[in-house]
CSV table of C-alpha atoms in Angstrom, one decimal:
chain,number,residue,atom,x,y,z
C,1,UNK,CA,-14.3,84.5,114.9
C,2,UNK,CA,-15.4,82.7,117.8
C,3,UNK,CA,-12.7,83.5,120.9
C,4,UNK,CA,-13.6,80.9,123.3
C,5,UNK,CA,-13.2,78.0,120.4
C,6,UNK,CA,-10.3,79.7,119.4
C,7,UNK,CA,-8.8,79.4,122.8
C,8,UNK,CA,-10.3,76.0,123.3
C,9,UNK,CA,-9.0,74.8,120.2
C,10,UNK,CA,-5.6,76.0,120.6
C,11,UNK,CA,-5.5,74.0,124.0
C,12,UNK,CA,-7.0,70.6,122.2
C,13,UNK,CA,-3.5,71.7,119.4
C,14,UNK,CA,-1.1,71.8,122.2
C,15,UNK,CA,-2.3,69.2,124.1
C,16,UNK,CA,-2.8,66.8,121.3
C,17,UNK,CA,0.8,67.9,119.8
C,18,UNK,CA,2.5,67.2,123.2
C,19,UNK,CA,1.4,63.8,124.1
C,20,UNK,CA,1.9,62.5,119.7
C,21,UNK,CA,5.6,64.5,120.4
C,22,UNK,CA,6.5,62.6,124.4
C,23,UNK,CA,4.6,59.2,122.1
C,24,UNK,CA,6.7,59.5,118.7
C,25,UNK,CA,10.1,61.0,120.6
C,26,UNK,CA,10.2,59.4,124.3
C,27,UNK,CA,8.9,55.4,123.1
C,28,UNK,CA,8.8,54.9,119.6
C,29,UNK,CA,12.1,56.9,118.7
C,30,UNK,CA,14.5,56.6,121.8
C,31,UNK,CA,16.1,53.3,120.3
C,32,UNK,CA,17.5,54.9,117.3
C,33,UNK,CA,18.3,58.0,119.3
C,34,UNK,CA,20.1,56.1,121.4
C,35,UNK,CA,22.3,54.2,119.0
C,36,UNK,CA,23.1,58.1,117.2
C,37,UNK,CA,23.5,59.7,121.2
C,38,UNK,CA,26.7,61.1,119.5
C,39,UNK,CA,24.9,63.9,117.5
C,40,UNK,CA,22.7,64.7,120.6
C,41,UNK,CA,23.1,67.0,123.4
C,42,UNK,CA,23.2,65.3,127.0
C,43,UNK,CA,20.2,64.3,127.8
C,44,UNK,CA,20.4,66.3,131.2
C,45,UNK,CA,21.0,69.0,128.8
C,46,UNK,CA,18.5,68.6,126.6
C,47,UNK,CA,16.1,68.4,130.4
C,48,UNK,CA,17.4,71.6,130.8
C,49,UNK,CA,16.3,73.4,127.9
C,50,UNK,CA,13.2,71.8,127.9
C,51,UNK,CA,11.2,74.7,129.0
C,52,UNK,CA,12.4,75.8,125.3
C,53,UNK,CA,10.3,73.4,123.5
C,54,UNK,CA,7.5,73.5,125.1
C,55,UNK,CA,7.0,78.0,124.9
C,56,UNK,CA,7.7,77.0,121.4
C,57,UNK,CA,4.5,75.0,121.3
C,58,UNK,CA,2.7,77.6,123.5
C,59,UNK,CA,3.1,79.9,120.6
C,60,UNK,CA,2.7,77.4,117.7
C,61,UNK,CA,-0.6,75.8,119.0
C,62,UNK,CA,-2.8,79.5,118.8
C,63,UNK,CA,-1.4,80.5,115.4
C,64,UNK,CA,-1.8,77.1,114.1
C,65,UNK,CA,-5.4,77.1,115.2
C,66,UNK,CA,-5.6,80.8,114.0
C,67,UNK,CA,-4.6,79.6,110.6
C,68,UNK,CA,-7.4,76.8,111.0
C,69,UNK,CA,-10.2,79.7,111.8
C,70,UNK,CA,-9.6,82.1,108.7
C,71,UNK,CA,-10.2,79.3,106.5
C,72,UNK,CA,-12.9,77.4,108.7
C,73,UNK,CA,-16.1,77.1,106.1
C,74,UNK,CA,-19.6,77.1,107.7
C,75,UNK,CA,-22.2,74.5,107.4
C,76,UNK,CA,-19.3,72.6,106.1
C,77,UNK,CA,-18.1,69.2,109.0
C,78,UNK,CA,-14.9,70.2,110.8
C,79,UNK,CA,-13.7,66.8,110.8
C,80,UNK,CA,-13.2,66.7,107.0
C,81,UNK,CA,-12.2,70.2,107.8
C,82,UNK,CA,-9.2,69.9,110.1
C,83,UNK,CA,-8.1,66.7,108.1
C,84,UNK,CA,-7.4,68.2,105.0
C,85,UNK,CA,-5.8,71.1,107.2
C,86,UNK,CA,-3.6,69.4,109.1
C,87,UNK,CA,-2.3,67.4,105.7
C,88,UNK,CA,-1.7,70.9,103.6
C,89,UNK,CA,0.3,71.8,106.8
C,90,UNK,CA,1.5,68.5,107.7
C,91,UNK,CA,2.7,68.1,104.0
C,92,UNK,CA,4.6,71.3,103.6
C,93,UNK,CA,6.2,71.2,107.1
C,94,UNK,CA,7.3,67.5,107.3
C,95,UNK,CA,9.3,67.4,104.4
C,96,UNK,CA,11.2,70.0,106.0
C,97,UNK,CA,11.3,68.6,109.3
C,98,UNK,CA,12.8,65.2,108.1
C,99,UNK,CA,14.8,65.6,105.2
C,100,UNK,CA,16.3,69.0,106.3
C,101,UNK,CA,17.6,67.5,109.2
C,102,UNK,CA,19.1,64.7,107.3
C,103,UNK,CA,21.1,66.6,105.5
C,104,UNK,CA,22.4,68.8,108.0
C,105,UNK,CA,23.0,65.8,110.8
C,106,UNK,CA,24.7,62.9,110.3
C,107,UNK,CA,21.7,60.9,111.4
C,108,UNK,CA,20.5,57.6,109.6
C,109,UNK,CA,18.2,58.0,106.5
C,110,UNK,CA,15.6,55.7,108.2
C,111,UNK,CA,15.1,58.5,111.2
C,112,UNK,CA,14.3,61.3,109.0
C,113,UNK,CA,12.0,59.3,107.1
C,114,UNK,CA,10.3,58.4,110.7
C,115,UNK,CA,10.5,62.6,111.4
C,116,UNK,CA,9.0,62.7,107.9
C,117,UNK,CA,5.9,60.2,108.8
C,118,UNK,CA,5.7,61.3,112.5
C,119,UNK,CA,5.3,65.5,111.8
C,120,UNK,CA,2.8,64.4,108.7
C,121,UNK,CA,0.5,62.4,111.3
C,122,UNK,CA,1.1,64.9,114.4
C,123,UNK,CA,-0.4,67.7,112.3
C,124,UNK,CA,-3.6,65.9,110.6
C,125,UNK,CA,-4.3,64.7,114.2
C,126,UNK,CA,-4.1,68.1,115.1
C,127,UNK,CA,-6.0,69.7,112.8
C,128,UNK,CA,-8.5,66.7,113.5
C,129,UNK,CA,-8.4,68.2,117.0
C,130,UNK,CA,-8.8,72.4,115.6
C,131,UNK,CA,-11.6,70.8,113.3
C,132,UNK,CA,-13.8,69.3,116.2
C,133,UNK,CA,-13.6,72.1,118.8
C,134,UNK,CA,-13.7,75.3,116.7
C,135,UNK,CA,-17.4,75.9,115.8
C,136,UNK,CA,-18.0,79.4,114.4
């Protein structure tokens, strides 16, 4: 395993993760989080407990990427590489991360299908970005 790609990698993960979350969550979203502000906590709350979120991604980003290098193939493009691994991962996590939530909060059916779409295209994009940094 190549340590410095690794590292580099992981980086490229959280960065790419954090601007697709502030995009997807703090402009496309906040309309329909605003009319369902009754299932949310305070926004100054949620400000708060923001450090939270983002040591979460601190930790997911490296084992992602990790994930990424034990199956990385040589000779073999990382593009095509880190596509097809962010949509096993994107697959088995967004269906989850939508329609888990659905059932749990009383949010509208259209939001967890947005979660659904928005966690499948946050992880291809960042296995796209694991694919073209990590070279063995």
């Amino acid at each position: 395993m190549n340590t410095k790609r690794w590292l580099l990698a992981s980086v490229a993960v959280f960065v790419v993760i954090g601007v697709l979350e502030f995009l997807v969550h703090g402009v496309l979203l906040s309309g329909l989080y605003k009319q369902t502000a009754s299932v949310w906590r305070p926004e100054t709350e949620m400000r708060q407990m923001m450090w939270i979120f983002w040591a979460g991604y601190l930790v997911f980003a490296p084992f992602f990427t990790l994930i990424y290098v034990k199956g990385y193939e040589k000779g073999k493009p990382g593009l095509g590489q880190g596509f097809r691994y962010g949509l096993y991962v994107g697959a088995m996590l967004s269906v989850m991360n939508g329609f888990a939530w659905y059932v749990i909060l009383p949010i509208p059916l259209v939001l967890a299908c947005y979660w659904f779409l928005a966690t499948l295209v946050e992880f291809i994009l960042a296995g796209i970005a694991a694919g073209l940094v990590y070279r063995d």
